[in-house]
Short mmCIF file of C-alpha atoms and ligand atoms in Angstrom, two decimals:
data_model
loop_
_atom_site.label_atom_id
_atom_site.label_comp_id
_atom_site.label_asym_id
_atom_site.label_seq_id
_atom_site.Cartn_x
_atom_site.Cartn_y
_atom_site.Cartn_z
CA MET A 158 68.95 110.18 151.16
CA ALA A 159 68.73 106.56 150.96
CA ASN A 160 71.81 104.93 149.27
CA PHE A 161 71.28 103.53 145.63
CA ASP A 162 69.58 100.16 145.93
CA PHE A 163 71.82 97.70 143.85
CA THR A 164 69.34 95.00 143.97
CA LYS A 165 67.04 96.96 141.95
CA ARG A 166 69.59 97.73 139.37
CA ASP A 167 68.25 97.94 135.77
CA SER A 168 69.40 95.71 133.14
CA PHE A 169 68.97 94.82 129.46
CA GLY A 170 65.99 92.65 128.87
CA SER A 171 67.25 90.60 125.89
CA LYS A 172 70.52 89.58 123.95
CA MET A 173 69.27 91.43 120.94
CA GLY A 174 68.74 94.50 123.25
CA ILE A 175 72.33 94.53 124.46
CA ILE A 176 73.69 94.10 121.10
CA ALA A 177 71.51 96.89 119.55
CA ALA A 178 72.42 99.18 122.21
CA ALA A 179 76.13 98.68 122.40
CA ALA A 180 76.34 98.57 118.53
CA GLY A 181 74.32 101.68 118.63
CA SER A 182 76.78 103.34 120.95
CA ALA A 183 79.66 102.36 118.58
CA ILE A 184 78.05 103.09 115.23
CA GLY A 185 77.69 107.00 115.13
CA LEU A 186 79.29 110.13 113.32
CA GLY A 187 82.67 108.14 113.86
CA ASN A 188 81.57 105.57 111.21
CA ILE A 189 79.35 107.41 108.74
CA TRP A 190 81.21 110.76 108.62
CA ARG A 191 84.76 110.15 110.17
CA PHE A 192 85.59 106.74 108.64
CA PRO A 193 85.12 107.55 104.90
CA TYR A 194 86.78 110.64 105.05
CA ILE A 195 89.63 109.32 106.95
CA ALA A 196 90.08 106.26 104.71
CA GLY A 197 89.99 108.70 101.87
CA GLU A 198 92.85 110.61 102.87
CA ASN A 199 95.08 107.49 103.55
CA GLY A 200 94.53 105.60 100.27
CA GLY A 201 91.45 103.90 100.99
CA GLY A 202 91.91 99.93 100.75
CA ALA A 203 95.36 99.92 102.35
CA PHE A 204 93.68 101.97 105.32
CA LEU A 205 90.88 99.73 105.50
CA LEU A 206 93.22 96.61 105.71
CA VAL A 207 95.22 98.27 108.62
CA TYR A 208 91.93 99.34 110.28
CA LEU A 209 90.56 95.94 110.01
CA PHE A 210 93.84 94.67 111.81
CA PHE A 211 93.32 96.81 114.70
CA ILE A 212 89.96 96.26 115.12
CA VAL A 213 90.60 92.60 115.54
CA VAL A 214 93.56 92.59 117.59
CA ILE A 215 93.30 95.49 119.87
CA GLY A 216 89.65 96.58 119.52
CA VAL A 217 87.74 93.38 120.45
CA PRO A 218 90.02 92.78 123.42
CA VAL A 219 89.50 96.18 124.74
CA MET A 220 85.78 96.04 124.29
CA LEU A 221 85.74 92.58 125.99
CA SER A 222 87.76 93.76 128.94
CA GLU A 223 85.48 96.67 129.42
CA PHE A 224 82.47 94.03 129.23
CA VAL A 225 84.24 91.71 131.92
CA ILE A 226 84.79 94.75 134.47
CA GLY A 227 81.43 96.24 134.11
CA ARG A 228 79.25 93.12 134.22
CA SER A 229 81.66 91.70 137.05
CA ALA A 230 81.39 94.85 139.12
CA GLN A 231 77.70 95.20 138.29
CA ARG A 232 78.77 99.32 138.25
CA ASN A 233 79.34 102.37 136.73
CA PRO A 234 83.00 102.99 135.50
CA LEU A 235 84.04 104.74 138.70
CA GLY A 236 82.10 102.25 141.04
CA ALA A 237 83.23 99.16 139.14
CA LEU A 238 86.78 100.05 139.60
CA LYS A 239 86.30 100.98 143.20
CA ASN A 240 84.48 97.63 143.84
CA LEU A 241 87.15 95.49 142.00
CA ALA A 242 90.07 97.19 143.72
CA PRO A 243 89.11 98.93 146.77
CA LYS A 244 91.49 101.19 148.67
CA THR A 245 93.49 101.76 145.31
CA TYR A 246 93.89 104.56 142.92
CA TRP A 247 92.14 102.59 140.09
CA PHE A 248 88.68 104.35 140.67
CA LEU A 249 90.62 107.26 138.81
CA VAL A 250 90.37 105.64 135.81
CA GLY A 251 86.67 105.68 136.06
CA PHE A 252 86.90 109.29 136.68
CA LEU A 253 88.88 110.07 133.61
CA GLY A 254 86.09 108.32 131.70
CA ILE A 255 83.24 110.22 133.28
CA ALA A 256 85.41 113.11 132.37
CA ALA A 257 85.66 112.03 128.82
CA ALA A 258 82.03 111.41 128.43
CA PHE A 259 81.70 115.17 129.37
CA PHE A 260 84.08 116.22 126.65
CA ILE A 261 83.04 113.87 124.06
CA LEU A 262 79.36 114.87 124.46
CA ALA A 263 79.82 118.45 124.33
CA PHE A 264 81.37 118.65 120.91
CA TYR A 265 79.45 115.49 119.57
CA THR A 266 76.19 117.21 120.34
CA THR A 267 77.52 120.22 118.14
CA VAL A 268 78.17 117.83 115.27
CA ALA A 269 74.79 116.06 115.94
CA GLY A 270 73.02 119.43 115.97
CA TRP A 271 74.44 120.08 112.49
CA THR A 272 72.99 116.77 111.17
CA LEU A 273 69.56 117.78 112.37
CA GLU A 274 69.99 121.10 110.39
CA TYR A 275 70.82 119.27 107.26
CA LEU A 276 67.87 117.17 107.91
CA TYR A 277 65.86 119.82 108.11
CA LEU A 278 67.40 121.43 104.84
CA ALA A 279 66.68 117.96 103.14
CA VAL A 280 63.05 118.02 104.33
CA THR A 281 62.55 121.58 102.93
CA ASN A 282 64.62 121.03 99.84
CA GLY A 283 67.04 123.74 100.94
CA PHE A 284 70.13 122.49 98.75
CA GLN A 285 68.37 122.60 95.68
CA GLY A 286 70.24 124.34 92.66
CA MET A 287 73.36 125.08 94.77
CA GLY A 288 76.84 124.67 93.48
CA ALA A 289 79.69 123.68 95.31
CA ASP A 290 80.97 126.71 96.44
CA GLN A 291 77.47 127.70 97.55
CA MET A 292 77.26 124.67 99.38
CA SER A 293 80.40 125.27 101.12
CA SER A 294 79.61 128.82 101.98
CA MET A 295 76.10 127.88 103.30
CA PHE A 296 77.82 125.27 105.63
CA GLU A 297 80.45 127.72 106.94
CA GLN A 298 77.79 130.37 107.49
CA PHE A 299 75.60 127.98 109.32
CA ARG A 300 78.46 126.58 111.38
CA THR A 301 79.75 130.02 112.47
CA SER A 302 76.49 131.51 113.15
CA GLY A 303 75.70 130.81 116.56
CA MET A 304 72.01 130.60 117.46
CA ARG A 305 70.92 127.99 114.87
CA PRO A 306 73.48 125.46 115.71
CA LEU A 307 72.94 126.13 119.34
CA ILE A 308 69.11 125.39 119.09
CA TRP A 309 69.94 122.49 116.95
CA GLN A 310 72.32 121.08 119.53
CA ALA A 311 69.88 122.02 122.44
CA ILE A 312 67.25 119.82 120.73
CA PHE A 313 69.66 116.92 120.29
CA MET A 314 70.48 117.14 123.77
CA PHE A 315 67.04 116.99 124.56
CA PHE A 316 66.26 113.76 122.64
CA THR A 317 69.39 112.24 124.35
CA ALA A 318 68.04 113.02 127.80
CA PHE A 319 64.75 111.83 126.95
CA ILE A 320 65.67 108.29 126.20
CA VAL A 321 68.33 107.97 128.84
CA TYR A 322 65.68 109.38 131.50
CA ARG A 323 63.33 106.36 130.82
CA GLY A 324 66.19 103.95 131.96
CA ILE A 325 67.70 100.85 130.25
CA LYS A 326 64.87 98.58 129.46
CA ASN A 327 62.02 101.04 128.56
CA GLY A 328 64.49 103.73 127.20
CA ILE A 329 67.88 102.92 125.65
CA GLU A 330 67.04 99.11 124.75
CA LYS A 331 63.53 100.07 123.51
CA TYR A 332 64.70 102.63 121.14
CA THR A 333 67.76 100.98 119.70
CA LYS A 334 66.21 97.81 119.00
CA ILE A 335 64.16 99.81 116.56
CA LEU A 336 66.59 102.14 115.50
CA MET A 337 69.83 100.22 114.59
CA PRO A 338 67.78 97.82 112.29
CA ALA A 339 66.07 100.89 110.62
CA LEU A 340 69.56 102.34 110.25
CA LEU A 341 70.75 99.24 108.47
CA LEU A 342 68.13 99.24 106.22
CA ILE A 343 68.59 102.80 105.06
CA ILE A 344 72.23 102.60 104.53
CA ILE A 345 71.75 99.46 102.44
CA VAL A 346 69.23 101.28 100.17
CA LEU A 347 71.75 104.25 100.12
CA CYS A 348 74.67 101.69 98.92
CA ILE A 349 72.40 100.21 96.37
CA ARG A 350 71.95 103.73 95.00
CA ALA A 351 75.58 104.55 94.94
CA ILE A 352 77.08 101.64 93.26
CA THR A 353 74.31 101.62 90.48
CA LEU A 354 75.63 105.26 89.73
CA PRO A 355 77.34 105.57 86.15
CA GLY A 356 81.18 105.81 87.30
CA GLY A 357 80.83 104.48 90.65
CA GLY A 358 82.94 101.45 90.37
CA GLU A 359 85.94 103.76 90.48
CA GLY A 360 84.99 104.40 93.99
CA LEU A 361 84.62 100.84 95.17
CA VAL A 362 88.17 99.95 93.53
CA PHE A 363 89.45 103.00 95.73
CA LEU A 364 87.83 101.43 98.86
CA PHE A 365 88.86 97.76 98.19
CA LYS A 366 92.10 98.06 96.44
CA PRO A 367 95.03 98.36 98.65
CA ASP A 368 97.44 101.12 97.70
CA PHE A 369 100.39 101.00 100.22
CA SER A 370 102.25 103.81 98.58
CA LYS A 371 99.55 106.21 100.00
CA LEU A 372 99.70 104.72 103.56
CA THR A 373 101.90 106.67 105.85
CA ALA A 374 103.08 105.72 109.38
CA ASN A 375 100.95 108.51 110.63
CA GLY A 376 97.92 106.76 108.52
CA VAL A 377 98.60 103.59 110.54
CA MET A 378 98.45 105.45 113.82
CA GLN A 379 95.12 107.04 112.46
CA ALA A 380 93.52 103.72 111.84
CA LEU A 381 94.03 102.78 115.44
CA GLY A 382 92.75 105.99 116.74
CA GLN A 383 89.72 105.73 114.56
CA SER A 384 89.04 102.06 115.84
CA PHE A 385 89.15 103.21 119.50
CA PHE A 386 86.64 106.52 118.65
CA SER A 387 84.52 104.16 116.43
CA LEU A 388 84.12 101.19 118.88
CA SER A 389 83.41 103.51 121.73
CA ILE A 390 86.31 101.92 123.80
CA GLY A 391 88.59 103.50 126.42
CA MET A 392 86.11 105.54 128.45
CA GLY A 393 84.03 103.07 130.10
CA ALA A 394 81.02 103.43 127.81
CA LEU A 395 80.81 99.80 127.37
CA ILE A 396 81.80 99.21 131.19
CA THR A 397 78.50 100.79 132.04
CA TYR A 398 76.59 98.89 129.17
CA GLY A 399 78.63 95.53 130.44
CA SER A 400 77.23 96.21 133.78
CA TYR A 401 73.50 95.82 132.32
CA ILE A 402 74.42 92.50 130.61
CA SER A 403 72.76 89.30 132.04
CA LYS A 404 75.15 86.88 133.86
CA LYS A 405 73.76 84.38 131.18
CA ASP A 406 74.92 86.02 128.13
CA ASN A 407 78.18 85.22 126.39
CA LEU A 408 80.48 88.57 126.63
CA GLY A 409 82.91 87.24 123.89
CA ILE A 410 80.11 86.75 121.42
CA THR A 411 78.82 90.14 122.24
CA ALA A 412 82.03 91.92 121.79
CA ILE A 413 82.34 90.15 118.57
CA SER A 414 78.93 91.04 117.39
CA VAL A 415 79.16 94.56 118.14
CA THR A 416 82.56 94.89 116.70
CA ALA A 417 81.21 93.16 113.35
CA ALA A 418 78.32 95.48 113.32
CA ASP A 419 80.32 98.43 113.73
CA LEU A 420 82.82 97.33 111.15
CA VAL A 421 80.00 96.63 108.60
CA ILE A 422 78.44 99.97 108.95
CA ALA A 423 81.68 101.57 108.33
CA ILE A 424 82.39 99.65 105.38
CA LEU A 425 78.62 100.09 104.19
CA ALA A 426 79.12 103.92 104.59
CA GLY A 427 82.14 103.78 102.48
CA ILE A 428 80.34 101.89 99.82
CA ALA A 429 77.56 104.45 99.91
CA ILE A 430 79.99 107.30 99.76
CA PHE A 431 82.95 106.39 97.51
CA PRO A 432 81.06 105.41 94.25
CA ALA A 433 79.18 108.78 94.51
CA VAL A 434 82.21 110.73 95.15
CA PHE A 435 83.86 109.31 91.99
CA ALA A 436 80.71 109.38 89.92
CA PHE A 437 80.30 113.18 90.42
CA GLY A 438 84.26 113.85 90.23
CA ILE A 439 84.81 114.99 93.83
CA GLN A 440 88.20 114.38 95.72
CA PRO A 441 88.12 111.47 98.08
CA GLU A 442 90.44 113.58 100.34
CA ALA A 443 87.51 116.25 100.57
CA GLY A 444 88.23 116.11 104.47
CA PRO A 445 85.50 117.04 107.15
CA GLY A 446 83.16 118.75 104.65
CA LEU A 447 82.63 115.34 102.83
CA VAL A 448 79.18 114.71 104.64
CA PHE A 449 78.02 118.19 104.99
CA ILE A 450 79.30 120.06 101.82
CA THR A 451 79.88 117.33 99.17
CA LEU A 452 77.12 114.80 99.83
CA PRO A 453 74.14 117.25 99.44
CA MET A 454 75.75 118.32 96.11
CA ILE A 455 75.76 114.64 95.27
CA PHE A 456 72.29 114.10 96.17
CA GLN A 457 70.87 116.94 94.55
CA GLN A 458 72.29 115.91 91.33
CA MET A 459 70.89 112.45 91.68
CA THR A 460 67.47 111.13 90.63
CA GLY A 461 65.76 110.80 93.77
CA GLY A 462 67.93 113.03 95.49
CA TYR A 463 65.45 114.60 97.62
CA PHE A 464 64.38 111.03 99.11
CA PHE A 465 67.96 110.00 99.08
CA SER A 466 69.30 113.12 101.29
CA LEU A 467 66.25 112.87 103.57
CA ILE A 468 66.94 109.42 104.55
CA PHE A 469 70.83 110.13 104.52
CA PHE A 470 70.56 112.91 107.16
CA LEU A 471 67.96 110.82 109.08
CA LEU A 472 70.32 107.82 109.22
CA LEU A 473 73.12 110.33 110.17
CA SER A 474 71.15 111.79 113.18
CA ILE A 475 70.09 108.50 114.42
CA ALA A 476 73.42 107.03 114.46
CA ALA A 477 74.54 110.04 116.42
CA LEU A 478 71.58 109.64 119.00
CA THR A 479 72.43 106.24 119.88
CA SER A 480 75.94 107.11 120.31
CA THR A 481 74.90 110.03 122.48
CA ILE A 482 72.96 108.20 124.91
CA SER A 483 75.46 105.96 125.72
CA LEU A 484 77.83 108.65 126.58
CA LEU A 485 75.21 110.43 128.82
CA GLU A 486 74.45 107.14 130.49
CA VAL A 487 77.89 107.03 131.86
CA VAL A 488 77.52 110.19 133.64
CA VAL A 489 73.80 109.16 134.68
CA ALA A 490 74.90 105.79 135.98
CA TYR A 491 77.85 107.39 138.11
CA MET A 492 75.75 109.99 139.59
CA SER A 493 72.79 107.92 140.45
CA GLU A 494 75.13 105.14 141.90
CA GLU A 495 77.75 106.84 143.47
CA LEU A 496 76.10 110.14 144.39
CA ASN A 497 72.66 108.89 145.28
CA VAL A 498 70.88 111.36 143.19
CA ASN A 499 68.20 109.73 141.44
CA ARG A 500 67.90 108.82 137.70
CA LYS A 501 65.56 111.53 136.34
CA LYS A 502 67.46 114.05 138.26
CA SER A 503 70.96 112.81 137.46
CA THR A 504 69.66 112.80 133.81
CA ILE A 505 68.62 116.44 133.81
CA ILE A 506 71.77 117.64 135.72
CA GLY A 507 74.16 115.77 133.45
CA ALA A 508 72.39 116.95 130.15
CA VAL A 509 72.21 120.54 131.16
CA SER A 510 75.88 120.75 132.67
CA ILE A 511 77.03 118.87 129.35
CA ALA A 512 74.88 121.41 127.36
CA VAL A 513 76.58 124.39 128.82
CA LEU A 514 79.93 122.96 127.86
CA GLY A 515 78.51 122.14 124.54
CA VAL A 516 77.33 125.71 123.94
CA PHE A 517 80.75 127.14 124.44
CA CYS A 518 81.79 124.39 121.77
CA THR A 519 79.38 125.59 119.36
CA LEU A 520 80.11 129.29 120.03
CA SER A 521 83.89 128.63 119.61
CA GLN A 522 83.10 127.66 116.09
CA GLY A 523 82.36 131.38 115.25
CA PRO A 524 80.67 133.85 117.51
CA LEU A 525 83.45 133.41 120.26
CA PRO A 526 86.60 133.30 118.40
CA GLY A 527 88.68 133.91 121.58
CA LEU A 528 87.74 130.37 122.94
CA ARG A 529 90.75 128.94 121.87
CA ILE A 530 94.22 127.58 122.96
CA GLY A 531 96.73 128.33 120.05
CA GLU A 532 95.42 126.99 116.55
CA ARG A 533 92.61 124.99 118.53
CA ASN A 534 89.23 126.44 119.46
CA LEU A 535 87.44 124.93 122.17
CA PHE A 536 85.37 122.62 120.04
CA ASP A 537 89.01 121.27 118.40
CA LEU A 538 90.36 121.42 121.86
CA LEU A 539 87.94 118.70 123.16
CA ASP A 540 87.72 116.77 120.12
CA PHE A 541 91.53 116.50 120.14
CA SER A 542 92.18 115.87 123.99
CA SER A 543 89.43 113.18 124.27
CA ALA A 544 90.17 111.31 121.21
CA ASN A 545 94.02 111.43 121.29
CA ILE A 546 94.65 111.57 124.99
CA MET A 547 91.75 110.46 127.26
CA LEU A 548 90.49 107.45 125.25
CA PRO A 549 94.12 105.98 124.52
CA LEU A 550 95.06 106.41 128.13
CA GLY A 551 91.72 105.14 129.58
CA GLY A 552 92.05 101.95 127.32
CA LEU A 553 95.56 101.46 128.02
CA LEU A 554 94.74 101.59 131.82
CA ILE A 555 91.47 99.47 131.31
CA VAL A 556 93.46 96.37 129.85
CA ILE A 557 96.23 96.55 132.25
CA PHE A 558 93.92 96.48 134.90
CA ALA A 559 91.73 93.51 133.59
CA GLY A 560 95.16 91.80 132.50
CA TRP A 561 97.21 92.23 135.65
CA PHE A 562 95.16 93.46 138.39
CA MET A 563 91.64 92.25 138.37
CA GLY A 564 92.64 88.71 139.15
CA VAL A 565 92.74 85.95 136.22
CA ASP A 566 90.11 84.14 138.10
CA LYS A 567 87.42 86.87 137.83
CA VAL A 568 88.37 87.37 134.18
CA PHE A 569 88.01 83.87 133.42
CA ASP A 570 84.82 83.57 135.33
CA GLU A 571 83.25 86.25 133.21
CA LEU A 572 84.35 84.93 130.13
CA SER A 573 83.12 81.58 130.94
CA ASN A 574 79.99 82.42 132.88
CA GLY A 575 81.08 80.80 135.90
CA GLY A 576 82.56 77.97 134.07
CA LYS A 577 79.36 77.11 132.11
CA LEU A 578 80.83 78.05 128.89
CA ASN A 579 84.19 76.74 127.39
CA ALA A 580 85.67 80.00 126.57
CA ARG A 581 88.82 78.51 125.01
CA TYR A 582 90.17 81.78 123.61
CA LYS A 583 90.47 82.96 127.33
CA HIS A 584 94.47 82.22 127.46
CA ALA A 585 95.12 83.95 124.02
CA PHE A 586 92.81 86.78 125.48
CA LEU A 587 94.72 87.30 128.55
CA PHE A 588 98.01 87.39 126.68
CA ILE A 589 96.67 89.99 124.34
CA ILE A 590 95.37 92.32 127.01
CA ARG A 591 98.52 91.82 128.87
CA PHE A 592 101.04 92.60 126.39
CA ILE A 593 99.80 93.18 122.64
CA ALA A 594 96.86 95.53 123.59
CA PRO A 595 98.83 97.69 125.93
CA ILE A 596 101.92 98.19 123.61
CA GLY A 597 99.58 98.85 120.64
CA ILE A 598 97.55 101.57 122.49
CA ALA A 599 100.86 103.10 124.01
CA LEU A 600 102.00 103.82 120.42
CA VAL A 601 98.82 105.69 119.81
CA PHE A 602 98.98 107.54 122.82
CA LEU A 603 102.32 108.54 122.56
CA ASN A 604 101.89 109.74 119.09
CA GLY A 605 98.70 111.46 120.35
CA ILE A 606 100.46 113.49 122.95
CA GLY A 607 103.30 114.24 120.61
CA ILE A 608 106.14 112.30 122.00
CA LEU A 609 106.15 110.12 119.10
CA ASN A 610 105.12 112.74 116.47
CA PHE A 611 107.64 112.04 114.12
CA PHE A 612 105.32 112.10 111.04
CA SER A 613 103.88 114.85 109.50
CA GLY A 614 100.04 114.79 108.81
CA GLY A 615 96.68 115.63 110.72
CA ASP A 616 95.40 114.77 114.08
CA LEU A 617 94.24 111.30 114.87
N1 LIG B 1107 81.55 105.48 118.70
C1 LIG B 1107 80.87 106.51 118.46
C2 LIG B 1107 81.02 107.08 116.96
O1 LIG B 1107 81.75 106.30 116.29
C3 LIG B 1107 80.96 107.93 119.37
C4 LIG B 1107 81.12 107.18 120.79
C5 LIG B 1107 80.03 107.13 121.53
C6 LIG B 1107 82.06 107.28 121.82
N2 LIG B 1107 80.44 106.37 122.58
C7 LIG B 1107 81.57 106.66 122.79
C8 LIG B 1107 83.32 107.30 121.42
C9 LIG B 1107 82.53 106.54 123.92
C10 LIG B 1107 84.23 107.09 122.43
C11 LIG B 1107 83.89 106.83 123.61
O2 LIG B 1107 80.48 108.03 116.54
#
């Protein structure tokens, strides 16, 4: 088979397209489901402040490092590191990223499938008249039932593959350009509905008034972990997207726009959820069930609840889809560029093999209880090891590579588009990726693997 023709490499067609696609990757279940519930468990406002700090000080620099590596090398993560550091072991970082894409996609599509079930329930008015207990047992029953979650997971994977199959310009870019603004619109409508609920003001106070007594050291670590997952950094998804960015685009501005969009959606999700939680007397620490158990409860008690639950779960599915396509794209870019398998075949092979792992993830929720190591079933295990081990380790290696091994000239060249832009921030950036970010990430990582596990409390 002929080698991959790099002169015919696909790319994003416009600046808006890149931002929509990268923001689409970042904005997902992490923002709308995970962020509010983790913020809720860690004191709301105080968590938000710390999260904000990490996003700016570590998140933006890691993201920018990924863009710099990707656009400089014009390759998938593995090829990029092989290209920039030939005859070294750096390519293993790319390999770690591709493995992470497999793991994350496997459990992420399980949850994404749940959003489709809930979209379906919303359409068919399936929540009607249920109390909190019924809602909770319905969710438990569904989650552990096997067949239904599997079907939704398969459907979700099919949508993901369908978009990736069509390539960058005509697939990912085309769809995210429509989907992302729709998402913003829907969430703004939900926010307006939430803050006009009687008693909703308390929720806003909770989200925005810092109460540092509720923030533990573990909460600080969780804020850093959440920033990694939410920004899609640490496994090369943004190296891959970066490789499709035009040499004329400003990488610094792109990274800041994407980060800002991700942050805005997380905060809007908080604004949509907390007033409703307080208005209906539900605990903000309700945890992972918040979206799938509590929100349908809230919706059905609202005027216009049918409509709002429908658009909410539509929003959640869209957000998840634009994230899963970025994960599958990593695998497809790798296979088509490094293994010379054409894009269509790569997409099918990638999607099917990840789906196989995904099936076991979903079944480990109930029908196959033996699929576990200790406390964790396969689903939890993949979730835990990707977020707490693979992403921090990958991110750490990525900034170290960009800061110390890639070559300052090359890095500055990408930041300034070959000297055409001023990029006055470049020295500060270099300092951060050499020192600040690696140290910060190392702390999360050590906590993740348990070496720094001084604090009680949940996983990252
Ligand atoms: N950021 C997405 C979310 O918040 C998930 C995601 C997509 C992701 N691509 C990723 C996480 C790459 C880590 C790495 O839901």
